[in-house]
């Protein structure tokens, strides 16, 4: 008869801090901070473009004649239009940053990606539309 000595009970493994291979259920995941920032930036820049379009239209409207040519605006109006163009460039840069944040957040494996994807899509569409408008304006 073989007598086997009972092995000592195995020690329970201590739960390690979240390793890279640990599955996180979708309901326990939080939204990506990059995604939230991208989504908020997309909303703010959309509102900024709408406000700038209305301001630009009201600034240039008094100097357009029914025949089409633009009359020479005064120096104050030119300075205001230049300031509006500078604000446009700043909002365009912020829009690009929002697009990049959305892309960065959409590749996160430990966070929800919905805000990241939505922010990246909105920022990307707006940037694409601005690019198309520039191409049409430059080509006449």
Coordinates of C-alpha atoms in Angstrom, one line a residue:
X1 CA 0.0 0.0 0.0
X2 CA 1.2 3.3 -0.9
X3 CA 0.8 6.0 1.6
X4 CA 0.8 9.4 0.1
X5 CA 1.4 12.3 2.3
X6 CA -1.3 14.9 1.8
X7 CA 0.1 18.0 0.2
X8 CA -0.2 21.2 2.1
X9 CA -3.2 23.3 1.0
X10 CA -2.2 25.8 -1.7
X11 CA -2.1 29.4 -0.8
X12 CA -4.7 31.5 -2.5
X13 CA -3.1 33.8 -4.9
X14 CA -3.3 37.5 -4.0
X15 CA -5.2 39.5 -6.5
X16 CA -2.7 41.5 -8.3
X17 CA -3.3 45.0 -9.4
X18 CA -5.0 45.2 -12.7
X19 CA -2.7 43.6 -15.2
X20 CA -2.8 44.4 -18.9
X21 CA -4.6 41.2 -19.7
X22 CA -7.4 41.6 -17.2
X23 CA -10.8 41.8 -18.7
X24 CA -12.9 44.8 -17.5
X25 CA -16.6 44.4 -18.1
X26 CA -18.1 47.2 -20.2
X27 CA -20.3 48.5 -17.4
X28 CA -17.3 49.0 -15.1
X29 CA -15.3 51.0 -17.7
X30 CA -15.2 54.7 -17.5
X31 CA -15.2 57.1 -20.4
X32 CA -11.8 58.1 -21.7
X33 CA -10.8 61.6 -20.6
X34 CA -9.4 62.2 -24.1
X35 CA -12.8 61.3 -25.5
X36 CA -14.7 63.6 -23.2
X37 CA -12.3 66.4 -24.0
X38 CA -12.6 65.7 -27.8
X39 CA -16.4 65.7 -27.6
X40 CA -16.5 69.0 -25.6
X41 CA -14.0 70.6 -28.0
X42 CA -16.1 69.5 -31.0
X43 CA -19.2 71.2 -29.6
X44 CA -17.3 74.4 -28.6
X45 CA -15.6 74.7 -32.0
X46 CA -18.9 74.1 -33.8
X47 CA -20.5 76.9 -31.9
X48 CA -17.4 79.0 -32.5
X49 CA -17.6 78.5 -36.3
X50 CA -21.3 79.3 -36.3
X51 CA -20.8 82.6 -34.3
X52 CA -17.8 83.5 -36.5
X53 CA -19.8 82.9 -39.7
X54 CA -22.6 85.2 -38.5
X55 CA -20.1 87.9 -37.4
X56 CA -18.2 87.7 -40.6
X57 CA -21.4 88.0 -42.6
X58 CA -22.6 91.0 -40.7
X59 CA -19.2 92.7 -41.0
X60 CA -18.9 92.3 -44.8
X61 CA -22.6 92.8 -45.7
X62 CA -22.6 96.6 -45.7
X63 CA -19.7 96.7 -48.2
X64 CA -21.2 94.4 -50.8
X65 CA -23.1 96.1 -53.7
X66 CA -26.0 94.5 -55.6
X67 CA -23.7 94.1 -58.6
X68 CA -21.3 92.0 -56.6
X69 CA -18.1 94.0 -56.2
X70 CA -17.0 94.9 -52.7
X71 CA -16.7 98.6 -51.8
X72 CA -13.6 99.6 -49.8
X73 CA -14.4 99.1 -46.1
X74 CA -12.9 101.6 -43.5
X75 CA -9.8 100.8 -41.5
X76 CA -11.8 99.8 -38.4
X77 CA -13.8 97.2 -40.3
X78 CA -10.6 95.8 -41.8
X79 CA -9.0 95.5 -38.3
X80 CA -12.1 93.7 -37.0
X81 CA -12.1 91.3 -40.0
X82 CA -8.4 90.6 -39.3
X83 CA -9.1 89.9 -35.7
X84 CA -11.9 87.5 -36.8
X85 CA -9.5 85.7 -39.1
X86 CA -7.0 85.3 -36.2
X87 CA -9.8 83.8 -34.0
X88 CA -10.6 81.5 -36.9
X89 CA -7.1 80.2 -37.0
X90 CA -7.1 79.6 -33.2
X91 CA -10.4 77.7 -33.4
X92 CA -9.1 75.7 -36.3
X93 CA -6.0 74.7 -34.2
X94 CA -8.3 73.8 -31.3
X95 CA -10.4 71.7 -33.7
X96 CA -7.3 69.8 -34.9
X97 CA -6.3 69.2 -31.3
X98 CA -9.8 67.8 -30.6
X99 CA -9.5 65.5 -33.6
X100 CA -6.2 64.2 -32.3
X101 CA -7.5 63.7 -28.8
X102 CA -10.5 61.8 -30.2
X103 CA -8.2 59.5 -32.1
X104 CA -6.0 58.9 -29.0
X105 CA -9.0 58.1 -26.9
X106 CA -10.5 55.7 -29.4
X107 CA -7.5 53.4 -29.1
X108 CA -7.8 53.1 -25.3
X109 CA -8.5 49.5 -24.3
X110 CA -9.4 50.2 -20.7
X111 CA -12.0 52.9 -21.3
X112 CA -15.2 53.3 -23.1
X113 CA -14.7 54.7 -26.6
X114 CA -18.1 56.2 -27.5
X115 CA -17.2 59.9 -26.7
X116 CA -13.8 59.5 -28.3
X117 CA -15.3 58.2 -31.6
X118 CA -18.0 60.8 -31.7
X119 CA -15.6 63.6 -30.9
X120 CA -13.1 62.4 -33.6
X121 CA -15.9 62.1 -36.2
X122 CA -17.4 65.5 -35.5
X123 CA -13.9 67.2 -35.4
X124 CA -12.8 65.3 -38.5
X125 CA -16.0 66.2 -40.5
X126 CA -15.7 69.9 -39.5
X127 CA -12.0 69.9 -40.5
X128 CA -12.8 68.3 -43.8
X129 CA -15.6 70.8 -44.6
X130 CA -13.2 73.7 -43.8
X131 CA -10.6 72.2 -46.1
X132 CA -13.2 71.7 -48.9
X133 CA -14.4 75.3 -48.5
X134 CA -10.8 76.6 -48.7
X135 CA -10.2 74.6 -51.9
X136 CA -13.4 76.0 -53.5
X137 CA -12.6 79.6 -52.5
X138 CA -9.0 79.4 -53.7
X139 CA -10.1 77.8 -57.0
X140 CA -12.8 80.4 -57.6

